[in-house]
Amino acid sequence: EGWREWKVGQELITARGGDAEDNSATGGGHPGAERLATAEAMHEWWCTHPNRSETAPCLHHSFVQQHKAVCGEGERSSDCLRLEEEHEMYMRERQDLASDQAQSREMHDAWCARPENDGTGFCEGWREWKAGQGRGDRDEL
């Protein structure tokens, strides 16, 4: 089935259209709900390990969590707009995008190396994404 993409803050979430098989436990809604819940669990797992809270994936995850809390689903308040502006400015100031991407890849690889995650759709999608990198199919993480 085809790939679908959603933007959460600055994070591009990519999921297969068929991921909606059972997303009732994760809030349902769109076909990527299960994948989004898995990505959130992966970030929580990764970012609670010592010395990782200041890595790019964890800083971004922290922003996404703040964004959900401050901005919610409704009209964007002045606090929400300020938070988005601060994050955008912070991201523009980051100089080492290659390092940020390497940290994100390391997190995904570590998550998918865990036996309980190995055969999941999330990790299968991650491996397909990585394989596509060599062919230039997908250029965003």
N, CA, C and O atoms as a DFTB+ gen file, in Angstrom:
564 C
 N C O
     1  1       0.830      -1.172       0.000
     2  2       0.000       0.000       0.000
     3  2       0.880       1.244       0.000
     4  3       2.071       1.153       0.297
     5  1       0.324       2.386      -0.323
     6  2       1.094       3.613      -0.423
     7  2       1.504       4.191       0.905
     8  3       0.927       3.867       1.944
     9  1       2.501       5.047       0.869
    10  2       2.985       5.739       2.065
    11  2       2.184       7.001       2.245
    12  3       1.773       7.630       1.270
    13  1       1.960       7.376       3.497
    14  2       1.310       8.642       3.832
    15  2       2.232       9.380       4.781
    16  3       2.987       8.761       5.530
    17  1       2.174      10.684       4.751
    18  2       3.037      11.474       5.621
    19  2       2.217      12.516       6.355
    20  3       1.296      13.113       5.797
    21  1       2.565      12.723       7.613
    22  2       1.962      13.754       8.446
    23  2       3.076      14.552       9.062
    24  3       4.156      14.018       9.314
    25  1       2.841      15.800       9.308
    26  2       3.825      16.634       9.977
    27  2       3.355      16.874      11.406
    28  3       2.236      17.335      11.631
    29  1       4.224      16.556      12.378
    30  2       3.946      16.801      13.783
    31  2       5.032      17.754      14.241
    32  3       6.181      17.347      14.412
    33  1       4.686      19.005      14.440
    34  2       5.716      20.008      14.708
    35  2       6.616      20.060      13.481
    36  3       6.138      20.284      12.369
    37  1       7.907      19.857      13.675
    38  2       8.850      19.823      12.574
    39  2       9.127      18.393      12.116
    40  3       9.881      18.176      11.168
    41  1       8.516      17.422      12.790
    42  2       8.817      16.016      12.519
    43  2       7.892      15.468      11.451
    44  3       6.672      15.597      11.548
    45  1       8.472      14.860      10.439
    46  2       7.698      14.233       9.390
    47  2       7.492      12.782       9.777
    48  3       8.461      12.040       9.937
    49  1       6.243      12.367       9.931
    50  2       5.916      10.998      10.293
    51  2       5.447      10.306       9.028
    52  3       4.531      10.781       8.357
    53  1       6.066       9.196       8.706
    54  2       5.722       8.460       7.504
    55  2       5.140       7.122       7.907
    56  3       5.694       6.429       8.762
    57  1       4.041       6.760       7.304
    58  2       3.404       5.492       7.634
    59  2       2.772       4.901       6.394
    60  3       2.398       5.620       5.467
    61  1       2.658       3.606       6.385
    62  2       1.943       2.933       5.312
    63  2       0.457       3.083       5.548
    64  3       0.005       3.139       6.692
    65  1      -0.289       3.146       4.490
    66  2      -1.738       3.272       4.593
    67  2      -2.377       2.118       5.333
    68  3      -3.444       2.301       5.920
    69  1      -1.778       0.937       5.336
    70  2      -2.349      -0.239       5.967
    71  2      -2.107      -0.326       7.452
    72  3      -2.499      -1.323       8.058
    73  1      -1.490       0.645       8.071
    74  2      -1.174       0.578       9.495
    75  2      -2.392       0.785      10.382
    76  3      -2.253       0.847      11.604
    77  1      -3.568       0.893       9.808
    78  2      -4.759       1.178      10.601
    79  2      -5.434      -0.076      11.141
    80  3      -6.516       0.013      11.722
    81  1      -4.821      -1.238      10.961
    82  2      -5.455      -2.490      11.358
    83  2      -6.009      -2.443      12.769
    84  3      -7.168      -2.794      12.985
    85  1      -5.206      -2.016      13.732
    86  2      -5.720      -1.915      15.095
    87  2      -5.096      -0.704      15.756
    88  3      -4.050      -0.793      16.399
    89  1      -5.752       0.421      15.589
    90  2      -5.238       1.613      16.242
    91  2      -6.215       2.114      17.287
    92  3      -6.126       3.263      17.721
    93  1      -7.145       1.265      17.696
    94  2      -8.113       1.690      18.708
    95  2      -7.443       1.967      20.041
    96  3      -7.858       2.869      20.769
    97  1      -6.404       1.198      20.370
    98  2      -5.712       1.387      21.649
    99  2      -4.817       2.614      21.638
   100  3      -4.384       3.075      22.695
   101  1      -4.534       3.148      20.456
   102  2      -3.620       4.280      20.354
   103  2      -4.343       5.560      19.977
   104  3      -3.711       6.539      19.580
   105  1      -5.643       5.561      20.094
   106  2      -6.374       6.788      19.816
   107  2      -7.026       6.788      18.460
   108  3      -7.820       7.680      18.161
   109  1      -6.712       5.803      17.620
   110  2      -7.344       5.694      16.306
   111  2      -7.250       6.980      15.514
   112  3      -6.362       7.798      15.751
   113  1      -8.153       7.158      14.586
   114  2      -8.205       8.424      13.873
   115  2      -7.665       8.349      12.467
   116  3      -8.435       8.462      11.514
   117  1      -6.397       8.167      12.306
   118  2      -5.832       8.083      10.970
   119  2      -4.940       6.851      10.884
   120  3      -4.547       6.298      11.911
   121  1      -4.618       6.418       9.671
   122  2      -3.880       5.170       9.500
   123  2      -2.514       5.148      10.179
   124  3      -1.976       4.065      10.406
   125  1      -1.952       6.260      10.502
   126  2      -0.641       6.285      11.135
   127  2      -0.682       6.337      12.650
   128  3       0.365       6.490      13.279
   129  1      -1.864       6.216      13.264
   130  2      -1.980       6.365      14.720
   131  2      -1.118       5.346      15.460
   132  3      -0.465       5.689      16.445
   133  1      -1.111       4.109      14.999
   134  2      -0.303       3.084      15.658
   135  2       1.180       3.406      15.512
   136  3       1.952       3.243      16.457
   137  1       1.570       3.856      14.342
   138  2       2.977       4.208      14.097
   139  2       3.380       5.418      14.940
   140  3       4.492       5.461      15.468
   141  1       2.494       6.389      15.069
   142  2       2.787       7.552      15.908
   143  2       2.965       7.147      17.365
   144  3       3.859       7.644      18.050
   145  1       2.106       6.237      17.838
   146  2       2.212       5.770      19.224
   147  2       3.529       5.017      19.424
   148  3       4.169       5.157      20.466
   149  1       3.932       4.228      18.442
   150  2       5.202       3.504      18.534
   151  2       6.364       4.482      18.535
   152  3       7.311       4.314      19.303
   153  1       6.306       5.497      17.688
   154  2       7.374       6.503      17.650
   155  2       7.475       7.217      18.993
   156  3       8.574       7.499      19.472
   157  1       6.336       7.506      19.594
   158  2       6.347       8.168      20.898
   159  2       6.966       7.251      21.956
   160  3       7.763       7.702      22.779
   161  1       6.602       5.973      21.937
   162  2       7.179       5.011      22.887
   163  2       8.685       4.883      22.684
   164  3       9.438       4.790      23.654
   165  1       9.123       4.877      21.429
   166  2      10.551       4.792      21.123
   167  2      11.294       6.002      21.700
   168  3      12.352       5.850      22.311
   169  1      10.741       7.192      21.504
   170  2      11.379       8.394      22.037
   171  2      11.422       8.366      23.560
   172  3      12.439       8.713      24.161
   173  1      10.324       7.955      24.186
   174  2      10.302       7.879      25.654
   175  2      11.380       6.911      26.143
   176  3      12.096       7.214      27.097
   177  1      11.496       5.761      25.502
   178  2      12.501       4.754      25.865
   179  2      13.916       5.319      25.676
   180  3      14.755       5.217      26.570
   181  1      14.165       5.901      24.529
   182  2      15.505       6.406      24.192
   183  2      15.891       7.576      25.096
   184  3      17.013       7.622      25.602
   185  1      14.998       8.493      25.297
   186  2      15.319       9.746      25.976
   187  2      15.418       9.615      27.492
   188  3      15.906      10.530      28.155
   189  1      14.968       8.503      28.048
   190  2      15.109       8.306      29.490
   191  2      16.445       7.664      29.846
   192  3      16.777       7.558      31.027
   193  1      17.209       7.238      28.860
   194  2      18.540       6.689      29.124
   195  2      19.508       7.836      29.432
   196  3      19.381       8.927      28.877
   197  1      20.472       7.581      30.320
   198  2      21.442       8.634      30.685
   199  2      22.174       9.204      29.463
   200  3      22.474       8.481      28.513
   201  1      22.448      10.475      29.504
   202  2      23.225      11.200      28.489
   203  2      22.529      11.345      27.142
   204  3      23.180      11.702      26.160
   205  1      21.249      11.085      27.064
   206  2      20.562      11.207      25.776
   207  2      19.560      12.353      25.735
   208  3      19.072      12.693      24.657
   209  1      19.243      12.949      26.858
   210  2      18.190      13.961      26.883
   211  2      18.529      15.184      26.030
   212  3      17.627      15.902      25.599
   213  1      19.795      15.425      25.785
   214  2      20.191      16.587      24.979
   215  2      20.498      16.229      23.526
   216  3      21.004      17.064      22.777
   217  1      20.196      14.996      23.125
   218  2      20.396      14.637      21.716
   219  2      19.251      15.212      20.889
   220  3      18.186      15.525      21.421
   221  1      19.476      15.348      19.598
   222  2      18.479      15.954      18.714
   223  2      17.118      15.269      18.779
   224  3      16.105      15.963      18.869
   225  1      17.046      13.923      18.737
   226  2      15.714      13.314      18.797
   227  2      14.974      13.643      20.097
   228  3      13.755      13.810      20.092
   229  1      15.707      13.736      21.200
   230  2      15.068      13.996      22.495
   231  2      14.667      15.456      22.639
   232  3      13.617      15.758      23.207
   233  1      15.480      16.347      22.138
   234  2      15.106      17.761      22.173
   235  2      13.860      17.998      21.329
   236  3      12.963      18.747      21.718
   237  1      13.818      17.353      20.176
   238  2      12.643      17.518      19.317
   239  2      11.414      16.875      19.963
   240  3      10.325      17.447      19.931
   241  1      11.587      15.704      20.539
   242  2      10.462      15.031      21.202
   243  2       9.918      15.902      22.335
   244  3       8.706      15.992      22.529
   245  1      10.807      16.531      23.069
   246  2      10.392      17.431      24.141
   247  2       9.542      18.570      23.580
   248  3       8.520      18.935      24.161
   249  1       9.971      19.128      22.450
   250  2       9.189      20.188      21.818
   251  2       7.804      19.678      21.414
   252  3       6.800      20.348      21.657
   253  1       7.751      18.488      20.797
   254  2       6.464      17.940      20.357
   255  2       5.528      17.776      21.552
   256  3       4.338      18.077      21.457
   257  1       6.062      17.303      22.669
   258  2       5.244      17.133      23.873
   259  2       4.753      18.491      24.392
   260  3       3.588      18.633      24.765
   261  1       5.639      19.478      24.412
   262  2       5.237      20.826      24.841
   263  2       4.173      21.381      23.894
   264  3       3.201      22.000      24.330
   265  1       4.366      21.155      22.605
   266  2       3.439      21.660      21.598
   267  2       2.057      21.072      21.823
   268  3       1.062      21.795      21.767
   269  1       1.981      19.780      22.073
   270  2       0.686      19.138      22.342
   271  2       0.023      19.762      23.574
   272  3      -1.179      20.031      23.574
   273  1       0.816      19.986      24.615
   274  2       0.267      20.517      25.866
   275  2      -0.187      21.965      25.717
   276  3      -1.239      22.339      26.235
   277  1       0.587      22.774      25.021
   278  2       0.294      24.208      24.910
   279  2      -0.704      24.497      23.795
   280  3      -1.596      25.329      23.956
   281  1      -0.555      23.817      22.675
   282  2      -1.351      24.170      21.494
   283  2      -2.618      23.346      21.342
   284  3      -3.609      23.835      20.799
   285  1      -2.606      22.112      21.810
   286  2      -3.790      21.276      21.694
   287  2      -4.281      21.165      20.272
   288  3      -3.503      21.250      19.323
   289  1      -5.566      20.975      20.134
   290  2      -6.179      20.781      18.815
   291  2      -6.899      22.036      18.310
   292  3      -7.233      22.130      17.129
   293  1      -7.129      22.967      19.178
   294  2      -7.952      24.120      18.817
   295  2      -7.161      25.273      18.223
   296  3      -6.094      25.090      17.638
   297  1      -7.709      26.446      18.389
   298  2      -7.095      27.663      17.875
   299  2      -5.753      27.893      18.550
   300  3      -5.605      27.655      19.749
   301  1      -4.782      28.351      17.787
   302  2      -3.432      28.534      18.317
   303  2      -3.352      29.837      19.102
   304  3      -3.559      30.922      18.558
   305  1      -3.048      29.710      20.386
   306  2      -2.946      30.857      21.286
   307  2      -1.616      31.576      21.073
   308  3      -0.757      31.114      20.321
   309  1      -1.465      32.707      21.746
   310  2      -0.204      33.443      21.663
   311  2       0.927      32.612      22.282
   312  3       2.063      32.682      21.813
   313  1       0.634      31.823      23.332
   314  2       1.654      30.948      23.918
   315  2       2.097      29.892      22.918
   316  3       3.280      29.563      22.825
   317  1       1.147      29.374      22.183
   318  2       1.458      28.370      21.169
   319  2       2.331      28.976      20.068
   320  3       3.339      28.387      19.678
   321  1       1.951      30.136      19.577
   322  2       2.730      30.793      18.523
   323  2       4.139      31.113      19.002
   324  3       5.099      30.965      18.245
   325  1       4.274      31.552      20.254
   326  2       5.589      31.858      20.809
   327  2       6.446      30.588      20.882
   328  3       7.625      30.610      20.528
   329  1       5.853      29.492      21.339
   330  2       6.570      28.222      21.416
   331  2       7.043      27.780      20.036
   332  3       8.183      27.339      19.886
   333  1       6.188      27.891      19.034
   334  2       6.558      27.506      17.670
   335  2       7.685      28.385      17.133
   336  3       8.608      27.891      16.486
   337  1       7.608      29.681      17.402
   338  2       8.658      30.599      16.953
   339  2       9.989      30.280      17.627
   340  3      11.030      30.280      16.970
   341  1       9.966      30.010      18.927
   342  2      11.195      29.671      19.652
   343  2      11.818      28.396      19.099
   344  3      13.033      28.314      18.923
   345  1      10.979      27.410      18.829
   346  2      11.496      26.148      18.298
   347  2      12.065      26.338      16.890
   348  3      13.122      25.797      16.563
   349  1      11.367      27.099      16.072
   350  2      11.849      27.357      14.714
   351  2      13.200      28.074      14.742
   352  3      14.100      27.742      13.971
   353  1      13.337      29.062      15.636
   354  2      14.600      29.783      15.760
   355  2      15.716      28.833      16.235
   356  3      16.832      28.867      15.718
   357  1      15.401      28.002      17.209
   358  2      16.368      27.025      17.715
   359  2      16.812      26.080      16.599
   360  3      18.003      25.799      16.461
   361  1      15.864      25.594      15.808
   362  2      16.209      24.659      14.742
   363  2      17.062      25.331      13.668
   364  3      17.956      24.698      13.106
   365  1      16.797      26.602      13.379
   366  2      17.613      27.316      12.392
   367  2      19.042      27.503      12.880
   368  3      19.979      27.514      12.082
   369  1      19.208      27.650      14.193
   370  2      20.538      27.862      14.763
   371  2      21.361      26.586      14.837
   372  3      22.585      26.646      14.955
   373  1      20.710      25.440      14.769
   374  2      21.444      24.166      14.828
   375  2      22.324      24.072      13.595
   376  3      21.860      24.275      12.473
   377  1      23.574      23.770      13.805
   378  2      24.533      23.770      12.709
   379  2      24.827      22.385      12.141
   380  3      25.282      22.266      11.004
   381  1      24.572      21.347      12.916
   382  2      25.040      20.031      12.518
   383  2      23.887      19.092      12.197
   384  3      23.589      18.178      12.966
   385  1      23.245      19.318      11.069
   386  2      22.112      18.498      10.658
   387  2      22.529      17.039      10.470
   388  3      21.767      16.135      10.811
   389  1      23.718      16.798       9.937
   390  2      24.180      15.415       9.734
   391  2      24.266      14.680      11.069
   392  3      23.901      13.507      11.156
   393  1      24.744      15.357      12.099
   394  2      24.827      14.744      13.418
   395  2      23.425      14.475      13.970
   396  3      23.183      13.422      14.561
   397  1      22.510      15.413      13.781
   398  2      21.133      15.235      14.230
   399  2      20.513      14.005      13.565
   400  3      19.860      13.196      14.225
   401  1      20.723      13.872      12.260
   402  2      20.175      12.730      11.528
   403  2      20.830      11.431      11.989
   404  3      20.154      10.409      12.110
   405  1      22.129      11.457      12.246
   406  2      22.830      10.263      12.726
   407  2      22.288       9.833      14.085
   408  3      22.134       8.639      14.341
   409  1      21.998      10.795      14.954
   410  2      21.437      10.480      16.276
   411  2      20.052       9.848      16.129
   412  3      19.715       8.911      16.853
   413  1      19.265      10.352      15.206
   414  2      17.936       9.800      14.985
   415  2      18.028       8.383      14.428
   416  3      17.278       7.497      14.837
   417  1      18.942       8.179      13.503
   418  2      19.137       6.825      12.951
   419  2      19.605       5.860      14.035
   420  3      19.161       4.713      14.086
   421  1      20.500       6.326      14.897
   422  2      20.985       5.477      15.993
   423  2      19.817       5.068      16.900
   424  3      19.729       3.912      17.313
   425  1      18.933       6.003      17.206
   426  2      17.779       5.707      18.047
   427  2      16.885       4.660      17.375
   428  3      16.492       3.680      18.009
   429  1      16.565       4.864      16.099
   430  2      15.718       3.911      15.381
   431  2      16.367       2.528      15.317
   432  3      15.702       1.518      15.545
   433  1      17.659       2.483      15.007
   434  2      18.356       1.200      14.927
   435  2      18.331       0.471      16.268
   436  3      18.099      -0.737      16.316
   437  1      18.567       1.198      17.350
   438  2      18.575       0.590      18.687
   439  2      17.178       0.069      19.044
   440  3      17.043      -1.029      19.583
   441  1      16.146       0.855      18.742
   442  2      14.773       0.435      19.034
   443  2      14.430      -0.844      18.257
   444  3      13.862      -1.784      18.814
   445  1      14.774      -0.866      16.993
   446  2      14.406      -2.001      16.146
   447  2      15.305      -3.214      16.373
   448  3      14.978      -4.311      15.919
   449  1      16.430      -3.040      17.067
   450  2      17.290      -4.168      17.416
   451  2      16.754      -4.930      18.624
   452  3      17.161      -6.065      18.875
   453  1      15.849      -4.316      19.367
   454  2      15.255      -4.986      20.529
   455  2      14.355      -6.113      20.019
   456  3      13.526      -5.883      19.139
   457  1      14.504      -7.325      20.558
   458  2      13.734      -8.473      20.057
   459  2      12.224      -8.227      20.000
   460  3      11.563      -8.673      19.062
   461  1      11.677      -7.530      20.981
   462  2      10.230      -7.314      20.998
   463  2       9.747      -6.346      19.913
   464  3       8.548      -6.271      19.645
   465  1      10.663      -5.608      19.289
   466  2      10.276      -4.646      18.252
   467  2      10.644      -5.102      16.844
   468  3      10.184      -4.525      15.859
   469  1      11.463      -6.125      16.753
   470  2      12.072      -6.520      15.488
   471  2      11.085      -6.721      14.347
   472  3      11.319      -6.201      13.256
   473  1      10.010      -7.441      14.546
   474  2       9.096      -7.758      13.454
   475  2       7.915      -6.829      13.308
   476  3       6.983      -7.129      12.562
   477  1       7.931      -5.711      14.001
   478  2       6.790      -4.784      13.948
   479  2       6.742      -4.027      12.627
   480  3       7.755      -3.897      11.939
   481  1       5.582      -3.539      12.286
   482  2       5.432      -2.732      11.079
   483  2       6.286      -1.476      11.135
   484  3       6.818      -1.032      10.118
   485  1       6.414      -0.909      12.321
   486  2       7.239       0.287      12.491
   487  2       8.673      -0.001      12.063
   488  3       9.264       0.762      11.299
   489  1       9.231      -1.105      12.559
   490  2      10.633      -1.427      12.254
   491  2      10.808      -1.923      10.818
   492  3      11.842      -1.678      10.196
   493  1       9.805      -2.615      10.298
   494  2       9.872      -3.004       8.882
   495  2       9.898      -1.751       8.007
   496  3      10.653      -1.672       7.037
   497  1       9.057      -0.771       8.367
   498  2       9.052       0.494       7.630
   499  2      10.383       1.223       7.744
   500  3      10.856       1.815       6.774
   501  1      10.989       1.179       8.930
   502  2      12.294       1.806       9.138
   503  2      13.341       1.159       8.239
   504  3      14.136       1.857       7.610
   505  1      13.348      -0.162       8.176
   506  2      14.334      -0.868       7.332
   507  2      14.108      -0.549       5.855
   508  3      15.063      -0.374       5.099
   509  1      12.846      -0.474       5.452
   510  2      12.554      -0.111       4.055
   511  2      13.022       1.309       3.765
   512  3      13.580       1.583       2.702
   513  1      12.791       2.206       4.714
   514  2      13.238       3.590       4.534
   515  2      14.754       3.650       4.371
   516  3      15.271       4.330       3.483
   517  1      15.464       2.920       5.251
   518  2      16.930       2.912       5.175
   519  2      17.414       2.330       3.844
   520  3      18.358       2.842       3.244
   521  1      16.764       1.265       3.394
   522  2      17.147       0.661       2.119
   523  2      16.917       1.638       0.973
   524  3      17.693       1.668       0.018
   525  1      15.852       2.440       1.063
   526  2      15.555       3.431       0.028
   527  2      16.547       4.572      -0.008
   528  3      16.675       5.248      -1.029
   529  1      17.262       4.803       1.102
   530  2      18.249       5.882       1.143
   531  2      19.336       5.683       0.101
   532  3      19.801       6.648      -0.505
   533  1      19.737       4.454      -0.109
   534  2      20.789       4.169      -1.094
   535  2      20.331       4.431      -2.513
   536  3      21.146       4.708      -3.393
   537  1      19.024       4.342      -2.738
   538  2      18.463       4.570      -4.085
   539  2      17.979       6.000      -4.251
   540  3      17.599       6.405      -5.350
   541  1      17.989       6.767      -3.171
   542  2      17.529       8.154      -3.250
   543  2      16.007       8.273      -3.279
   544  3      15.468       9.314      -3.657
   545  1      15.301       7.181      -2.870
   546  2      13.839       7.209      -2.871
   547  2      13.274       8.219      -1.879
   548  3      12.280       8.886      -2.165
   549  1      13.896       8.328      -0.736
   550  2      13.361       9.165       0.328
   551  2      14.522       9.949       0.915
   552  3      15.551       9.367       1.261
   553  1      14.375      11.226       1.029
   554  2      15.481      12.010       1.551
   555  2      15.186      12.694       2.867
   556  3      15.938      13.581       3.271
   557  1      14.134      12.322       3.542
   558  2      13.880      12.886       4.865
   559  2      13.654      11.762       5.829
   560  3      13.071      10.733       5.487
   561  1      14.119      11.964       7.035
   562  2      13.940      10.982       8.094
   563  2      12.596      11.151       8.719
   564  3      12.246      10.413       9.640
